[in-house]
PDB file of C-alpha atoms in Angstrom:
ATOM      1  CA  UNK A   1     -26.148   6.885  64.872  1.00 38.00           C
ATOM      2  CA  UNK A   2     -27.611   6.127  68.255  1.00 41.00           C
ATOM      3  CA  UNK A   3     -25.647   6.480  71.458  1.00 50.00           C
ATOM      4  CA  UNK A   4     -25.649   2.674  71.865  1.00 54.00           C
ATOM      5  CA  UNK A   5     -24.191   1.096  68.728  1.00 66.00           C
ATOM      6  CA  UNK A   6     -25.827  -2.161  69.744  1.00 80.00           C
ATOM      7  CA  UNK A   7     -23.320  -4.540  68.205  1.00 90.00           C
ATOM      8  CA  UNK A   8     -24.165  -8.036  69.371  1.00 93.00           C
ATOM      9  CA  UNK A   9     -21.669 -10.810  70.127  1.00 94.00           C
ATOM     10  CA  UNK A  10     -21.520 -12.112  66.555  1.00 95.00           C
ATOM     11  CA  UNK A  11     -21.154  -8.599  65.115  1.00 95.00           C
ATOM     12  CA  UNK A  12     -18.301  -7.804  67.517  1.00 94.00           C
ATOM     13  CA  UNK A  13     -16.518 -11.026  66.639  1.00 95.00           C
ATOM     14  CA  UNK A  14     -16.898 -10.552  62.896  1.00 95.00           C
ATOM     15  CA  UNK A  15     -15.877  -6.898  63.059  1.00 95.00           C
ATOM     16  CA  UNK A  16     -12.715  -8.001  64.880  1.00 94.00           C
ATOM     17  CA  UNK A  17     -12.085 -10.781  62.356  1.00 94.00           C
ATOM     18  CA  UNK A  18     -12.705  -8.457  59.396  1.00 93.00           C
ATOM     19  CA  UNK A  19      -9.954  -6.241  60.780  1.00 92.00           C
ATOM     20  CA  UNK A  20      -7.676  -9.296  61.246  1.00 89.00           C
ATOM     21  CA  UNK A  21      -7.207  -8.479  64.941  1.00 92.00           C
ATOM     22  CA  UNK A  22      -6.735 -10.827  67.878  1.00 93.00           C
ATOM     23  CA  UNK A  23      -8.763 -10.467  71.059  1.00 96.00           C
ATOM     24  CA  UNK A  24      -5.594  -9.166  72.736  1.00 95.00           C
ATOM     25  CA  UNK A  25      -5.231  -6.422  70.113  1.00 92.00           C
ATOM     26  CA  UNK A  26      -8.870  -5.376  70.518  1.00 94.00           C
ATOM     27  CA  UNK A  27      -8.302  -5.258  74.284  1.00 95.00           C
ATOM     28  CA  UNK A  28      -5.247  -3.041  73.728  1.00 92.00           C
ATOM     29  CA  UNK A  29      -7.129  -0.718  71.364  1.00 91.00           C
ATOM     30  CA  UNK A  30     -10.101  -0.477  73.747  1.00 93.00           C
ATOM     31  CA  UNK A  31      -7.965  -0.291  76.900  1.00 94.00           C
ATOM     32  CA  UNK A  32      -9.896  -3.207  78.430  1.00 96.00           C
ATOM     33  CA  UNK A  33      -8.926  -6.725  79.406  1.00 96.00           C
ATOM     34  CA  UNK A  34      -8.765  -9.571  76.928  1.00 97.00           C
ATOM     35  CA  UNK A  35     -11.258 -11.421  79.152  1.00 97.00           C
ATOM     36  CA  UNK A  36     -13.733  -8.569  78.517  1.00 96.00           C
ATOM     37  CA  UNK A  37     -13.362  -8.963  74.750  1.00 96.00           C
ATOM     38  CA  UNK A  38     -13.847 -12.731  75.005  1.00 97.00           C
ATOM     39  CA  UNK A  39     -16.953 -12.182  77.172  1.00 96.00           C
ATOM     40  CA  UNK A  40     -18.401  -9.714  74.618  1.00 95.00           C
ATOM     41  CA  UNK A  41     -17.910 -12.195  71.795  1.00 95.00           C
ATOM     42  CA  UNK A  42     -19.460 -14.994  73.855  1.00 96.00           C
ATOM     43  CA  UNK A  43     -22.485 -12.788  74.541  1.00 95.00           C
ATOM     44  CA  UNK A  44     -21.857 -12.924  78.290  1.00 95.00           C
ATOM     45  CA  UNK A  45     -21.822  -9.140  78.628  1.00 93.00           C
ATOM     46  CA  UNK A  46     -22.500  -6.155  76.378  1.00 93.00           C
ATOM     47  CA  UNK A  47     -19.581  -4.751  74.419  1.00 92.00           C
ATOM     48  CA  UNK A  48     -17.937  -1.569  75.670  1.00 91.00           C
ATOM     49  CA  UNK A  49     -19.356   1.279  73.504  1.00 93.00           C
ATOM     50  CA  UNK A  50     -16.045   3.223  73.189  1.00 94.00           C
ATOM     51  CA  UNK A  51     -14.361   0.049  71.924  1.00 94.00           C
ATOM     52  CA  UNK A  52     -17.179  -0.532  69.430  1.00 94.00           C
ATOM     53  CA  UNK A  53     -16.771   3.060  68.211  1.00 94.00           C
ATOM     54  CA  UNK A  54     -12.989   2.709  67.898  1.00 92.00           C
ATOM     55  CA  UNK A  55     -13.274  -0.511  65.859  1.00 94.00           C
ATOM     56  CA  UNK A  56     -15.884   1.060  63.584  1.00 94.00           C
ATOM     57  CA  UNK A  57     -13.669   4.156  63.155  1.00 91.00           C
ATOM     58  CA  UNK A  58     -10.757   1.902  62.177  1.00 91.00           C
ATOM     59  CA  UNK A  59     -12.967   0.017  59.711  1.00 93.00           C
ATOM     60  CA  UNK A  60     -14.111   3.328  58.201  1.00 92.00           C
ATOM     61  CA  UNK A  61     -10.499   4.574  57.959  1.00 88.00           C
ATOM     62  CA  UNK A  62      -9.578   1.396  56.105  1.00 91.00           C
ATOM     63  CA  UNK A  63     -12.556   1.748  53.778  1.00 93.00           C
ATOM     64  CA  UNK A  64     -11.577   5.361  52.992  1.00 92.00           C
ATOM     65  CA  UNK A  65      -8.010   4.251  52.297  1.00 88.00           C
ATOM     66  CA  UNK A  66      -9.311   1.511  49.986  1.00 93.00           C
ATOM     67  CA  UNK A  67     -11.619   3.957  48.181  1.00 93.00           C
ATOM     68  CA  UNK A  68      -8.934   6.627  47.755  1.00 92.00           C
ATOM     69  CA  UNK A  69      -6.303   4.125  46.613  1.00 90.00           C
ATOM     70  CA  UNK A  70      -8.670   2.450  44.149  1.00 92.00           C
ATOM     71  CA  UNK A  71      -9.675   5.845  42.755  1.00 93.00           C
ATOM     72  CA  UNK A  72      -5.980   6.643  42.252  1.00 90.00           C
ATOM     73  CA  UNK A  73      -5.357   3.309  40.544  1.00 90.00           C
ATOM     74  CA  UNK A  74      -8.386   3.797  38.312  1.00 90.00           C
ATOM     75  CA  UNK A  75      -7.045   7.223  37.286  1.00 89.00           C
ATOM     76  CA  UNK A  76      -3.597   5.726  36.661  1.00 85.00           C
ATOM     77  CA  UNK A  77      -5.023   3.165  34.263  1.00 86.00           C
ATOM     78  CA  UNK A  78      -7.499   5.495  32.529  1.00 83.00           C
ATOM     79  CA  UNK A  79      -5.001   6.074  29.713  1.00 80.00           C
ATOM     80  CA  UNK A  80      -2.672   3.084  30.106  1.00 79.00           C
ATOM     81  CA  UNK A  81      -3.246  -0.610  29.576  1.00 81.00           C
ATOM     82  CA  UNK A  82      -3.978  -2.421  32.825  1.00 79.00           C
ATOM     83  CA  UNK A  83      -1.117  -4.343  34.417  1.00 82.00           C
ATOM     84  CA  UNK A  84       0.004  -5.906  37.664  1.00 86.00           C
ATOM     85  CA  UNK A  85       0.717  -3.660  40.657  1.00 89.00           C
ATOM     86  CA  UNK A  86       2.548  -4.590  43.832  1.00 90.00           C
ATOM     87  CA  UNK A  87       1.873  -3.384  47.373  1.00 89.00           C
ATOM     88  CA  UNK A  88       4.335  -3.731  50.222  1.00 92.00           C
ATOM     89  CA  UNK A  89       2.995  -5.318  53.399  1.00 92.00           C
ATOM     90  CA  UNK A  90       4.834  -5.522  56.699  1.00 90.00           C
ATOM     91  CA  UNK A  91       5.370  -8.883  58.407  1.00 89.00           C
ATOM     92  CA  UNK A  92       5.955  -7.354  61.857  1.00 86.00           C
ATOM     93  CA  UNK A  93       4.767  -4.366  63.854  1.00 83.00           C
ATOM     94  CA  UNK A  94       8.379  -3.237  64.282  1.00 84.00           C
ATOM     95  CA  UNK A  95       8.940  -3.041  60.503  1.00 87.00           C
ATOM     96  CA  UNK A  96       5.632  -1.232  60.024  1.00 84.00           C
ATOM     97  CA  UNK A  97       6.500   1.324  62.726  1.00 83.00           C
ATOM     98  CA  UNK A  98       9.993   1.822  61.283  1.00 86.00           C
ATOM     99  CA  UNK A  99       8.796   2.519  57.752  1.00 86.00           C
ATOM    100  CA  UNK A 100       5.439   4.223  58.389  1.00 81.00           C
ATOM    101  CA  UNK A 101       5.710   6.518  61.412  1.00 79.00           C
ATOM    102  CA  UNK A 102       3.396   9.064  59.781  1.00 75.00           C
ATOM    103  CA  UNK A 103       0.509   6.560  59.686  1.00 70.00           C
ATOM    104  CA  UNK A 104       0.668   5.243  63.244  1.00 63.00           C
ATOM    105  CA  UNK A 105      -2.185   7.498  64.381  1.00 66.00           C
ATOM    106  CA  UNK A 106      -4.716   6.343  61.798  1.00 63.00           C
ATOM    107  CA  UNK A 107      -3.882   2.664  61.567  1.00 65.00           C
ATOM    108  CA  UNK A 108      -2.167   1.734  64.821  1.00 67.00           C
ATOM    109  CA  UNK A 109      -1.223  -1.809  63.895  1.00 78.00           C
ATOM    110  CA  UNK A 110       0.619  -3.358  60.955  1.00 80.00           C
ATOM    111  CA  UNK A 111      -2.265  -5.821  60.673  1.00 83.00           C
ATOM    112  CA  UNK A 112      -4.613  -2.943  59.869  1.00 85.00           C
ATOM    113  CA  UNK A 113      -2.366  -1.650  57.096  1.00 85.00           C
ATOM    114  CA  UNK A 114      -2.132  -5.187  55.735  1.00 88.00           C
ATOM    115  CA  UNK A 115      -5.927  -5.532  55.978  1.00 90.00           C
ATOM    116  CA  UNK A 116      -6.211  -2.355  53.895  1.00 90.00           C
ATOM    117  CA  UNK A 117      -3.829  -3.824  51.332  1.00 92.00           C
ATOM    118  CA  UNK A 118      -5.866  -7.049  51.203  1.00 93.00           C
ATOM    119  CA  UNK A 119      -9.110  -5.111  50.665  1.00 94.00           C
ATOM    120  CA  UNK A 120      -7.436  -2.977  47.966  1.00 93.00           C
ATOM    121  CA  UNK A 121      -6.262  -6.172  46.255  1.00 94.00           C
ATOM    122  CA  UNK A 122      -9.794  -7.585  46.221  1.00 94.00           C
ATOM    123  CA  UNK A 123     -11.420  -4.317  45.135  1.00 93.00           C
ATOM    124  CA  UNK A 124      -8.932  -3.758  42.294  1.00 92.00           C
ATOM    125  CA  UNK A 125      -9.414  -7.297  41.013  1.00 91.00           C
ATOM    126  CA  UNK A 126     -13.220  -7.166  41.174  1.00 92.00           C
ATOM    127  CA  UNK A 127     -13.980  -3.596  40.163  1.00 89.00           C
ATOM    128  CA  UNK A 128     -10.991  -2.446  38.123  1.00 89.00           C
ATOM    129  CA  UNK A 129      -9.751  -5.779  36.760  1.00 89.00           C
ATOM    130  CA  UNK A 130      -6.234  -4.851  37.881  1.00 90.00           C
ATOM    131  CA  UNK A 131      -4.097  -7.539  39.457  1.00 90.00           C
ATOM    132  CA  UNK A 132      -2.466  -6.468  42.743  1.00 91.00           C
ATOM    133  CA  UNK A 133       0.201  -8.632  44.371  1.00 94.00           C
ATOM    134  CA  UNK A 134       1.036  -8.196  48.067  1.00 95.00           C
ATOM    135  CA  UNK A 135       4.773  -8.364  48.728  1.00 95.00           C
ATOM    136  CA  UNK A 136       6.131  -8.789  52.264  1.00 95.00           C
ATOM    137  CA  UNK A 137       8.913  -6.315  53.009  1.00 94.00           C
ATOM    138  CA  UNK A 138      12.195  -8.200  53.362  1.00 94.00           C
ATOM    139  CA  UNK A 139      14.569  -5.758  55.028  1.00 90.00           C
ATOM    140  CA  UNK A 140      17.860  -7.189  53.677  1.00 93.00           C
ATOM    141  CA  UNK A 141      16.604  -7.447  50.092  1.00 94.00           C
ATOM    142  CA  UNK A 142      15.142  -3.948  50.225  1.00 94.00           C
ATOM    143  CA  UNK A 143      18.338  -2.521  51.753  1.00 93.00           C
ATOM    144  CA  UNK A 144      20.478  -4.204  49.066  1.00 95.00           C
ATOM    145  CA  UNK A 145      18.193  -2.777  46.350  1.00 95.00           C
ATOM    146  CA  UNK A 146      18.514   0.740  47.781  1.00 94.00           C
ATOM    147  CA  UNK A 147      22.298   0.446  48.212  1.00 94.00           C
ATOM    148  CA  UNK A 148      22.780  -0.911  44.668  1.00 94.00           C
ATOM    149  CA  UNK A 149      20.961   2.051  43.109  1.00 89.00           C
ATOM    150  CA  UNK A 150      22.043   4.672  45.671  1.00 93.00           C
ATOM    151  CA  UNK A 151      18.449   5.357  46.730  1.00 93.00           C
ATOM    152  CA  UNK A 152      17.207   6.972  49.918  1.00 93.00           C
ATOM    153  CA  UNK A 153      14.395   5.585  52.044  1.00 91.00           C
ATOM    154  CA  UNK A 154      10.947   6.522  50.730  1.00 91.00           C
ATOM    155  CA  UNK A 155       7.531   5.029  50.143  1.00 87.00           C
ATOM    156  CA  UNK A 156       8.145   5.334  46.380  1.00 89.00           C
ATOM    157  CA  UNK A 157      11.387   3.363  46.632  1.00 92.00           C
ATOM    158  CA  UNK A 158       9.640   0.638  48.646  1.00 93.00           C
ATOM    159  CA  UNK A 159       7.059   0.454  45.836  1.00 89.00           C
ATOM    160  CA  UNK A 160       9.826   0.239  43.204  1.00 91.00           C
ATOM    161  CA  UNK A 161      11.505  -2.537  45.207  1.00 95.00           C
ATOM    162  CA  UNK A 162       8.191  -4.400  45.489  1.00 93.00           C
ATOM    163  CA  UNK A 163       7.764  -4.205  41.695  1.00 91.00           C
ATOM    164  CA  UNK A 164      11.123  -5.969  41.284  1.00 92.00           C
ATOM    165  CA  UNK A 165       9.800  -8.826  43.432  1.00 90.00           C
ATOM    166  CA  UNK A 166       7.055  -9.792  40.953  1.00 84.00           C
TER     167      UNK A 166
END
């Protein structure tokens, strides 16, 4: 890859949109002003190379997560009949941060996790013919489910709760 990534205005805008980020979020990630991001997308000035690199790194992290998850799902259904799976998504950054502190370094925003889930949903439907349903985490419902069954907080228990929401 060359030193200058050379993303033009349209490429910057569509990279941002593919990650489901606002101009303010891109500005935060790149540590620049929102006006800079708007100017890049309007073609008024060249995009900041470190910001381009960061967005591409995030896109690659999402793609790896999609690939790894789809490989795991494919292995799961190698011997079983295919069925519907559910994935928990997080309606707010606060809920994402509360339930996924270990992932904050790789995917810094709930929107990026949800973008991963959306891409996994599409990939599973197209390539594996497995139906994936995205389920928004509802704190009170999830808490009641855990309390009823005496469960502790875990990613597995969130997945079990999400399956009950189908």
